[in-house]
Amino acid sequence: MHAMVLKKLKTPLDWTELPDRDPGPGEIRVQVLACGVCRTDLHVVDGELPDPKLPIIPGHEIVGRIDALGVGVKQLKLGERVGIPWLGHTDGTCPYCRMQRENLCDHPLFTGFTRDGGYATAVIADARFAFPLGEVGSDISIAPLLCAGLIGWRSLVIAGDARKIGFYGFGAAAHILAQVARWQERSVYAFTRPGDSRTQEFAKSLGAVWAGGSDTAPPEPLDAAIIFAPAGALVPAALKAVRKGGRVVCAGIHMSDVPSFPYRSLWEERELLSVANLTRQDGLDFLKLAPQVHIQVTTTRYALTEANRALDDLRAGRFEGAAVLTPNAVLTQK
Ligand SMILES: [Zn+2]
Ligand SMILES: [Zn+2]
């Protein structure tokens, strides 16, 4: 197999040939068809998350086909198309697992961070954490649903019954969730980098009722806001944008420091909380809902060997929607 490997933090990924591995008990081997590029991959490469496995193969929005089954795997079949998300393993026994909050497990493994991920031609996964995908929908358009869609979905659920909802940062997650929110008859207010009129137009094309810079106030107070961008300065801004009793949800795994702000912004029962990881139930719920919403995923496709360029383009905000790596493109090119 081949993979784009992070050998040292803050350095480019290396195109590397690795020995093929057989799946262990309870595991599957999956030939990767497509792997989305998530902002979390940038945080991994930049060393912003604690205790990565190194070397590591990033990538946790994986669509692929099973080509080997480990001992004891009964629920999945050879040749089946599956999705592999960020949550790659839990212990099943810690207090959080036992209270149905496996997203907070004390001993988890995360795909593309503490176990090898999908910037590769093949990946080994824990079968219990792979989602059967069926055959409807293209590999490339499904890949971004597996994190941007899924963690965005968890954030939207946690935002509660908000009719007017703000999205700070209109990238891969928000462009998917805007469509879900609109389908649920909510009004979406999109906040982008100040002056980014291209992304504001993109948000409106997906049904946002208003789009503007994150330094501007919405035309009316919001019921809730979700912050997708990794900028702590957005926290006080979002708190100011929500009404009394409104809720602000931080959806990212990493954020720059939150600047101090007057208590007045939190007063009147405004709530501030974060979303961590996902549960398998989130995945099952969202993957069932996605076809009903007819989500149109905007993707920019890169060959697997172009992963460094894809990460640079994500960092610089050079594309709308989501970047997706495709190993097959490179294999047929070479
Ligand atoms: Zn646990
Ligand atoms: Zn992700």
PDB file of N, CA and C in Angstrom, residues 8-90:
ATOM      1  N   LYS A   8       6.915  13.999  10.925  1.00  0.00           N
ATOM      2  CA  LYS A   8       7.310  14.965  11.953  1.00  0.00           C
ATOM      3  C   LYS A   8       6.300  16.103  11.901  1.00  0.00           C
ATOM      4  N   LEU A   9       5.874  16.596  13.070  1.00  0.00           N
ATOM      5  CA  LEU A   9       4.892  17.673  13.115  1.00  0.00           C
ATOM      6  C   LEU A   9       5.412  18.886  12.340  1.00  0.00           C
ATOM      7  N   LYS A  10       4.487  19.616  11.746  1.00  0.00           N
ATOM      8  CA  LYS A  10       4.789  20.866  11.031  1.00  0.00           C
ATOM      9  C   LYS A  10       5.693  20.653   9.819  1.00  0.00           C
ATOM     10  N   THR A  11       5.690  19.427   9.252  1.00  0.00           N
ATOM     11  CA  THR A  11       6.422  19.203   8.001  1.00  0.00           C
ATOM     12  C   THR A  11       5.434  18.623   6.984  1.00  0.00           C
ATOM     13  N   PRO A  12       5.743  18.738   5.684  1.00  0.00           N
ATOM     14  CA  PRO A  12       4.836  18.178   4.674  1.00  0.00           C
ATOM     15  C   PRO A  12       4.726  16.657   4.808  1.00  0.00           C
ATOM     16  N   LEU A  13       3.607  16.130   4.343  1.00  0.00           N
ATOM     17  CA  LEU A  13       3.410  14.682   4.333  1.00  0.00           C
ATOM     18  C   LEU A  13       4.312  14.069   3.258  1.00  0.00           C
ATOM     19  N   ASP A  14       4.750  12.833   3.514  1.00  0.00           N
ATOM     20  CA  ASP A  14       5.646  12.118   2.590  1.00  0.00           C
ATOM     21  C   ASP A  14       4.919  10.976   1.900  1.00  0.00           C
ATOM     22  N   TRP A  15       5.039  10.884   0.593  1.00  0.00           N
ATOM     23  CA  TRP A  15       4.491   9.753  -0.176  1.00  0.00           C
ATOM     24  C   TRP A  15       5.349   8.525   0.133  1.00  0.00           C
ATOM     25  N   THR A  16       4.750   7.505   0.736  1.00  0.00           N
ATOM     26  CA  THR A  16       5.534   6.400   1.304  1.00  0.00           C
ATOM     27  C   THR A  16       4.923   5.058   0.917  1.00  0.00           C
ATOM     28  N   GLU A  17       5.773   4.094   0.582  1.00  0.00           N
ATOM     29  CA  GLU A  17       5.276   2.734   0.362  1.00  0.00           C
ATOM     30  C   GLU A  17       5.389   1.966   1.675  1.00  0.00           C
ATOM     31  N   LEU A  18       4.316   1.269   2.039  1.00  0.00           N
ATOM     32  CA  LEU A  18       4.268   0.536   3.314  1.00  0.00           C
ATOM     33  C   LEU A  18       3.846  -0.897   3.037  1.00  0.00           C
ATOM     34  N   PRO A  19       4.238  -1.834   3.911  1.00  0.00           N
ATOM     35  CA  PRO A  19       3.792  -3.216   3.696  1.00  0.00           C
ATOM     36  C   PRO A  19       2.273  -3.333   3.876  1.00  0.00           C
ATOM     37  N   ASP A  20       1.633  -4.169   3.071  1.00  0.00           N
ATOM     38  CA  ASP A  20       0.193  -4.432   3.264  1.00  0.00           C
ATOM     39  C   ASP A  20       0.001  -5.083   4.616  1.00  0.00           C
ATOM     40  N   ARG A  21      -1.075  -4.694   5.310  1.00  0.00           N
ATOM     41  CA  ARG A  21      -1.366  -5.279   6.622  1.00  0.00           C
ATOM     42  C   ARG A  21      -2.633  -6.111   6.526  1.00  0.00           C
ATOM     43  N   ASP A  22      -2.696  -7.183   7.314  1.00  0.00           N
ATOM     44  CA  ASP A  22      -3.937  -7.954   7.426  1.00  0.00           C
ATOM     45  C   ASP A  22      -4.713  -7.436   8.629  1.00  0.00           C
ATOM     46  N   PRO A  23      -6.050  -7.441   8.544  1.00  0.00           N
ATOM     47  CA  PRO A  23      -6.839  -6.981   9.693  1.00  0.00           C
ATOM     48  C   PRO A  23      -6.722  -7.949  10.861  1.00  0.00           C
ATOM     49  N   GLY A  24      -6.636  -7.414  12.076  1.00  0.00           N
ATOM     50  CA  GLY A  24      -6.630  -8.238  13.281  1.00  0.00           C
ATOM     51  C   GLY A  24      -8.054  -8.640  13.645  1.00  0.00           C
ATOM     52  N   PRO A  25      -8.226  -9.361  14.759  1.00  0.00           N
ATOM     53  CA  PRO A  25      -9.564  -9.746  15.187  1.00  0.00           C
ATOM     54  C   PRO A  25     -10.469  -8.513  15.345  1.00  0.00           C
ATOM     55  N   GLY A  26     -11.679  -8.585  14.775  1.00  0.00           N
ATOM     56  CA  GLY A  26     -12.625  -7.471  14.889  1.00  0.00           C
ATOM     57  C   GLY A  26     -12.336  -6.312  13.955  1.00  0.00           C
ATOM     58  N   GLU A  27     -11.317  -6.458  13.109  1.00  0.00           N
ATOM     59  CA  GLU A  27     -10.960  -5.346  12.208  1.00  0.00           C
ATOM     60  C   GLU A  27     -11.305  -5.687  10.755  1.00  0.00           C
ATOM     61  N   ILE A  28     -11.344  -4.646   9.935  1.00  0.00           N
ATOM     62  CA  ILE A  28     -11.517  -4.824   8.496  1.00  0.00           C
ATOM     63  C   ILE A  28     -10.387  -4.090   7.774  1.00  0.00           C
ATOM     64  N   ARG A  29     -10.054  -4.573   6.573  1.00  0.00           N
ATOM     65  CA  ARG A  29      -9.167  -3.792   5.705  1.00  0.00           C
ATOM     66  C   ARG A  29     -10.019  -3.210   4.585  1.00  0.00           C
ATOM     67  N   VAL A  30      -9.814  -1.932   4.319  1.00  0.00           N
ATOM     68  CA  VAL A  30     -10.646  -1.202   3.372  1.00  0.00           C
ATOM     69  C   VAL A  30      -9.754  -0.577   2.305  1.00  0.00           C
ATOM     70  N   GLN A  31     -10.091  -0.825   1.039  1.00  0.00           N
ATOM     71  CA  GLN A  31      -9.417  -0.116  -0.050  1.00  0.00           C
ATOM     72  C   GLN A  31     -10.070   1.254  -0.174  1.00  0.00           C
ATOM     73  N   VAL A  32      -9.280   2.303  -0.024  1.00  0.00           N
ATOM     74  CA  VAL A  32      -9.836   3.661   0.035  1.00  0.00           C
ATOM     75  C   VAL A  32     -10.252   4.113  -1.374  1.00  0.00           C
ATOM     76  N   LEU A  33     -11.473   4.613  -1.487  1.00  0.00           N
ATOM     77  CA  LEU A  33     -11.986   5.162  -2.743  1.00  0.00           C
ATOM     78  C   LEU A  33     -11.919   6.690  -2.731  1.00  0.00           C
ATOM     79  N   ALA A  34     -12.137   7.279  -1.564  1.00  0.00           N
ATOM     80  CA  ALA A  34     -12.091   8.740  -1.414  1.00  0.00           C
ATOM     81  C   ALA A  34     -11.867   9.054   0.054  1.00  0.00           C
ATOM     82  N   CYS A  35     -11.148  10.154   0.310  1.00  0.00           N
ATOM     83  CA  CYS A  35     -10.949  10.583   1.711  1.00  0.00           C
ATOM     84  C   CYS A  35     -11.013  12.106   1.751  1.00  0.00           C
ATOM     85  N   GLY A  36     -11.950  12.623   2.532  1.00  0.00           N
ATOM     86  CA  GLY A  36     -12.101  14.069   2.662  1.00  0.00           C
ATOM     87  C   GLY A  36     -10.961  14.671   3.474  1.00  0.00           C
ATOM     88  N   VAL A  37     -10.730  15.961   3.232  1.00  0.00           N
ATOM     89  CA  VAL A  37      -9.701  16.708   3.958  1.00  0.00           C
ATOM     90  C   VAL A  37     -10.429  17.621   4.934  1.00  0.00           C
ATOM     91  N   CYS A  38     -10.172  17.397   6.237  1.00  0.00           N
ATOM     92  CA  CYS A  38     -10.885  18.129   7.288  1.00  0.00           C
ATOM     93  C   CYS A  38      -9.929  19.119   7.943  1.00  0.00           C
ATOM     94  N   ARG A  39     -10.491  20.198   8.490  1.00  0.00           N
ATOM     95  CA  ARG A  39      -9.635  21.173   9.182  1.00  0.00           C
ATOM     96  C   ARG A  39      -8.861  20.528  10.337  1.00  0.00           C
ATOM     97  N   THR A  40      -9.440  19.491  10.927  1.00  0.00           N
ATOM     98  CA  THR A  40      -8.739  18.785  12.001  1.00  0.00           C
ATOM     99  C   THR A  40      -7.413  18.211  11.496  1.00  0.00           C
ATOM    100  N   ASP A  41      -7.358  17.806  10.231  1.00  0.00           N
ATOM    101  CA  ASP A  41      -6.093  17.292   9.668  1.00  0.00           C
ATOM    102  C   ASP A  41      -5.016  18.377   9.732  1.00  0.00           C
ATOM    103  N   LEU A  42      -5.416  19.624   9.492  1.00  0.00           N
ATOM    104  CA  LEU A  42      -4.461  20.736   9.611  1.00  0.00           C
ATOM    105  C   LEU A  42      -3.973  20.875  11.044  1.00  0.00           C
ATOM    106  N   HIS A  43      -4.910  20.736  12.010  1.00  0.00           N
ATOM    107  CA  HIS A  43      -4.507  20.845  13.418  1.00  0.00           C
ATOM    108  C   HIS A  43      -3.547  19.705  13.786  1.00  0.00           C
ATOM    109  N   VAL A  44      -3.762  18.511  13.219  1.00  0.00           N
ATOM    110  CA  VAL A  44      -2.859  17.378  13.469  1.00  0.00           C
ATOM    111  C   VAL A  44      -1.471  17.703  12.918  1.00  0.00           C
ATOM    112  N   VAL A  45      -1.424  18.116  11.648  1.00  0.00           N
ATOM    113  CA  VAL A  45      -0.142  18.405  10.992  1.00  0.00           C
ATOM    114  C   VAL A  45       0.593  19.533  11.717  1.00  0.00           C
ATOM    115  N   ASP A  46      -0.150  20.529  12.162  1.00  0.00           N
ATOM    116  CA  ASP A  46       0.457  21.692  12.820  1.00  0.00           C
ATOM    117  C   ASP A  46       0.817  21.431  14.284  1.00  0.00           C
ATOM    118  N   GLY A  47       0.517  20.239  14.795  1.00  0.00           N
ATOM    119  CA  GLY A  47       0.861  19.912  16.181  1.00  0.00           C
ATOM    120  C   GLY A  47      -0.009  20.639  17.192  1.00  0.00           C
ATOM    121  N   GLU A  48      -1.236  20.980  16.814  1.00  0.00           N
ATOM    122  CA  GLU A  48      -2.099  21.730  17.738  1.00  0.00           C
ATOM    123  C   GLU A  48      -2.950  20.823  18.627  1.00  0.00           C
ATOM    124  N   LEU A  49      -2.896  19.501  18.386  1.00  0.00           N
ATOM    125  CA  LEU A  49      -3.649  18.560  19.218  1.00  0.00           C
ATOM    126  C   LEU A  49      -2.654  17.733  20.027  1.00  0.00           C
ATOM    127  N   PRO A  50      -2.978  17.434  21.289  1.00  0.00           N
ATOM    128  CA  PRO A  50      -2.017  16.735  22.145  1.00  0.00           C
ATOM    129  C   PRO A  50      -1.845  15.259  21.775  1.00  0.00           C
ATOM    130  N   ASP A  51      -0.633  14.747  21.901  1.00  0.00           N
ATOM    131  CA  ASP A  51      -0.303  13.319  21.822  1.00  0.00           C
ATOM    132  C   ASP A  51      -0.740  12.604  20.548  1.00  0.00           C
ATOM    133  N   PRO A  52      -0.324  13.089  19.374  1.00  0.00           N
ATOM    134  CA  PRO A  52      -0.612  12.316  18.161  1.00  0.00           C
ATOM    135  C   PRO A  52       0.279  11.071  18.121  1.00  0.00           C
ATOM    136  N   LYS A  53      -0.157  10.050  17.369  1.00  0.00           N
ATOM    137  CA  LYS A  53       0.749   8.940  17.062  1.00  0.00           C
ATOM    138  C   LYS A  53       1.642   9.418  15.920  1.00  0.00           C
ATOM    139  N   LEU A  54       2.929   9.212  16.020  1.00  0.00           N
ATOM    140  CA  LEU A  54       3.824   9.573  14.919  1.00  0.00           C
ATOM    141  C   LEU A  54       4.730   8.390  14.614  1.00  0.00           C
ATOM    142  N   PRO A  55       4.993   8.082  13.352  1.00  0.00           N
ATOM    143  CA  PRO A  55       4.352   8.703  12.190  1.00  0.00           C
ATOM    144  C   PRO A  55       2.874   8.341  12.128  1.00  0.00           C
ATOM    145  N   ILE A  56       2.098   9.217  11.471  1.00  0.00           N
ATOM    146  CA  ILE A  56       0.659   8.980  11.370  1.00  0.00           C
ATOM    147  C   ILE A  56       0.206   9.236   9.923  1.00  0.00           C
ATOM    148  N   ILE A  57      -0.739   8.435   9.478  1.00  0.00           N
ATOM    149  CA  ILE A  57      -1.419   8.690   8.205  1.00  0.00           C
ATOM    150  C   ILE A  57      -2.702   9.449   8.547  1.00  0.00           C
ATOM    151  N   PRO A  58      -2.832  10.740   8.177  1.00  0.00           N
ATOM    152  CA  PRO A  58      -4.045  11.502   8.507  1.00  0.00           C
ATOM    153  C   PRO A  58      -5.246  11.018   7.694  1.00  0.00           C
ATOM    154  N   GLY A  59      -6.396  11.629   7.975  1.00  0.00           N
ATOM    155  CA  GLY A  59      -7.593  11.389   7.164  1.00  0.00           C
ATOM    156  C   GLY A  59      -8.653  10.588   7.891  1.00  0.00           C
ATOM    157  N   HIS A  60      -9.835  11.211   8.089  1.00  0.00           N
ATOM    158  CA  HIS A  60     -10.900  10.534   8.834  1.00  0.00           C
ATOM    159  C   HIS A  60     -12.268  10.751   8.194  1.00  0.00           C
ATOM    160  N   GLU A  61     -12.279  10.983   6.895  1.00  0.00           N
ATOM    161  CA  GLU A  61     -13.550  11.055   6.158  1.00  0.00           C
ATOM    162  C   GLU A  61     -13.410  10.051   5.004  1.00  0.00           C
ATOM    163  N   ILE A  62     -13.404   8.775   5.381  1.00  0.00           N
ATOM    164  CA  ILE A  62     -12.974   7.731   4.449  1.00  0.00           C
ATOM    165  C   ILE A  62     -14.176   6.991   3.876  1.00  0.00           C
ATOM    166  N   VAL A  63     -14.194   6.880   2.547  1.00  0.00           N
ATOM    167  CA  VAL A  63     -15.137   5.981   1.876  1.00  0.00           C
ATOM    168  C   VAL A  63     -14.304   4.919   1.176  1.00  0.00           C
ATOM    169  N   GLY A  64     -14.633   3.664   1.413  1.00  0.00           N
ATOM    170  CA  GLY A  64     -13.851   2.606   0.786  1.00  0.00           C
ATOM    171  C   GLY A  64     -14.622   1.300   0.733  1.00  0.00           C
ATOM    172  N   ARG A  65     -13.945   0.278   0.207  1.00  0.00           N
ATOM    173  CA  ARG A  65     -14.581  -1.021   0.040  1.00  0.00           C
ATOM    174  C   ARG A  65     -13.773  -2.079   0.790  1.00  0.00           C
ATOM    175  N   ILE A  66     -14.472  -2.936   1.528  1.00  0.00           N
ATOM    176  CA  ILE A  66     -13.796  -3.941   2.359  1.00  0.00           C
ATOM    177  C   ILE A  66     -13.160  -5.006   1.471  1.00  0.00           C
ATOM    178  N   ASP A  67     -11.862  -5.259   1.658  1.00  0.00           N
ATOM    179  CA  ASP A  67     -11.240  -6.344   0.891  1.00  0.00           C
ATOM    180  C   ASP A  67     -10.634  -7.423   1.790  1.00  0.00           C
ATOM    181  N   ALA A  68     -10.760  -7.266   3.117  1.00  0.00           N
ATOM    182  CA  ALA A  68     -10.348  -8.356   4.019  1.00  0.00           C
ATOM    183  C   ALA A  68     -11.077  -8.181   5.342  1.00  0.00           C
ATOM    184  N   LEU A  69     -11.526  -9.297   5.895  1.00  0.00           N
ATOM    185  CA  LEU A  69     -12.251  -9.294   7.172  1.00  0.00           C
ATOM    186  C   LEU A  69     -11.411 -10.002   8.221  1.00  0.00           C
ATOM    187  N   GLY A  70     -11.284  -9.393   9.403  1.00  0.00           N
ATOM    188  CA  GLY A  70     -10.599 -10.051  10.506  1.00  0.00           C
ATOM    189  C   GLY A  70     -11.514 -11.086  11.154  1.00  0.00           C
ATOM    190  N   VAL A  71     -10.899 -11.891  12.014  1.00  0.00           N
ATOM    191  CA  VAL A  71     -11.659 -12.924  12.725  1.00  0.00           C
ATOM    192  C   VAL A  71     -12.769 -12.270  13.548  1.00  0.00           C
ATOM    193  N   GLY A  72     -13.966 -12.839  13.469  1.00  0.00           N
ATOM    194  CA  GLY A  72     -15.054 -12.384  14.334  1.00  0.00           C
ATOM    195  C   GLY A  72     -15.902 -11.272  13.762  1.00  0.00           C
ATOM    196  N   VAL A  73     -15.569 -10.759  12.556  1.00  0.00           N
ATOM    197  CA  VAL A  73     -16.401  -9.695  11.980  1.00  0.00           C
ATOM    198  C   VAL A  73     -17.574 -10.332  11.256  1.00  0.00           C
ATOM    199  N   LYS A  74     -18.766 -10.119  11.789  1.00  0.00           N
ATOM    200  CA  LYS A  74     -19.954 -10.763  11.227  1.00  0.00           C
ATOM    201  C   LYS A  74     -20.890  -9.753  10.552  1.00  0.00           C
ATOM    202  N   GLN A  75     -20.840  -8.483  11.021  1.00  0.00           N
ATOM    203  CA  GLN A  75     -21.857  -7.512  10.625  1.00  0.00           C
ATOM    204  C   GLN A  75     -21.567  -6.864   9.272  1.00  0.00           C
ATOM    205  N   LEU A  76     -20.354  -7.082   8.729  1.00  0.00           N
ATOM    206  CA  LEU A  76     -19.978  -6.475   7.448  1.00  0.00           C
ATOM    207  C   LEU A  76     -19.509  -7.571   6.504  1.00  0.00           C
ATOM    208  N   LYS A  77     -19.592  -7.266   5.184  1.00  0.00           N
ATOM    209  CA  LYS A  77     -19.255  -8.284   4.180  1.00  0.00           C
ATOM    210  C   LYS A  77     -18.082  -7.832   3.311  1.00  0.00           C
ATOM    211  N   LEU A  78     -17.383  -8.804   2.747  1.00  0.00           N
ATOM    212  CA  LEU A  78     -16.354  -8.495   1.746  1.00  0.00           C
ATOM    213  C   LEU A  78     -17.011  -7.748   0.593  1.00  0.00           C
ATOM    214  N   GLY A  79     -16.349  -6.714   0.092  1.00  0.00           N
ATOM    215  CA  GLY A  79     -16.875  -5.960  -1.040  1.00  0.00           C
ATOM    216  C   GLY A  79     -17.856  -4.861  -0.663  1.00  0.00           C
ATOM    217  N   GLU A  80     -18.256  -4.808   0.597  1.00  0.00           N
ATOM    218  CA  GLU A  80     -19.227  -3.807   1.035  1.00  0.00           C
ATOM    219  C   GLU A  80     -18.576  -2.418   1.088  1.00  0.00           C
ATOM    220  N   ARG A  81     -19.363  -1.384   0.697  1.00  0.00           N
ATOM    221  CA  ARG A  81     -18.849  -0.010   0.792  1.00  0.00           C
ATOM    222  C   ARG A  81     -19.129   0.529   2.194  1.00  0.00           C
ATOM    223  N   VAL A  82     -18.094   1.053   2.822  1.00  0.00           N
ATOM    224  CA  VAL A  82     -18.243   1.548   4.192  1.00  0.00           C
ATOM    225  C   VAL A  82     -17.626   2.948   4.335  1.00  0.00           C
ATOM    226  N   GLY A  83     -18.056   3.636   5.388  1.00  0.00           N
ATOM    227  CA  GLY A  83     -17.483   4.923   5.754  1.00  0.00           C
ATOM    228  C   GLY A  83     -16.769   4.794   7.093  1.00  0.00           C
ATOM    229  N   ILE A  84     -15.596   5.404   7.195  1.00  0.00           N
ATOM    230  CA  ILE A  84     -14.836   5.342   8.448  1.00  0.00           C
ATOM    231  C   ILE A  84     -14.645   6.766   8.963  1.00  0.00           C
ATOM    232  N   PRO A  85     -15.184   7.044  10.155  1.00  0.00           N
ATOM    233  CA  PRO A  85     -15.144   8.409  10.699  1.00  0.00           C
ATOM    234  C   PRO A  85     -14.009   8.617  11.697  1.00  0.00           C
ATOM    235  N   TRP A  86     -14.016   9.770  12.297  1.00  0.00           N
ATOM    236  CA  TRP A  86     -12.997  10.199  13.286  1.00  0.00           C
ATOM    237  C   TRP A  86     -12.942   9.255  14.486  1.00  0.00           C
ATOM    238  N   LEU A  87     -14.102   8.913  15.049  1.00  0.00           N
ATOM    239  CA  LEU A  87     -14.081   8.024  16.219  1.00  0.00           C
ATOM    240  C   LEU A  87     -13.763   6.614  15.730  1.00  0.00           C
ATOM    241  N   GLY A  88     -12.545   6.122  16.052  1.00  0.00           N
ATOM    242  CA  GLY A  88     -12.088   4.859  15.492  1.00  0.00           C
ATOM    243  C   GLY A  88     -12.155   3.688  16.453  1.00  0.00           C
ATOM    244  N   HIS A  89     -12.320   3.978  17.746  1.00  0.00           N
ATOM    245  CA  HIS A  89     -12.340   2.907  18.749  1.00  0.00           C
ATOM    246  C   HIS A  89     -12.684   3.535  20.097  1.00  0.00           C
ATOM    247  N   THR A  90     -13.440   2.806  20.912  1.00  0.00           N
ATOM    248  CA  THR A  90     -13.628   3.202  22.320  1.00  0.00           C
ATOM    249  C   THR A  90     -13.426   1.959  23.174  1.00  0.00           C
TER     250      THR A  90
END
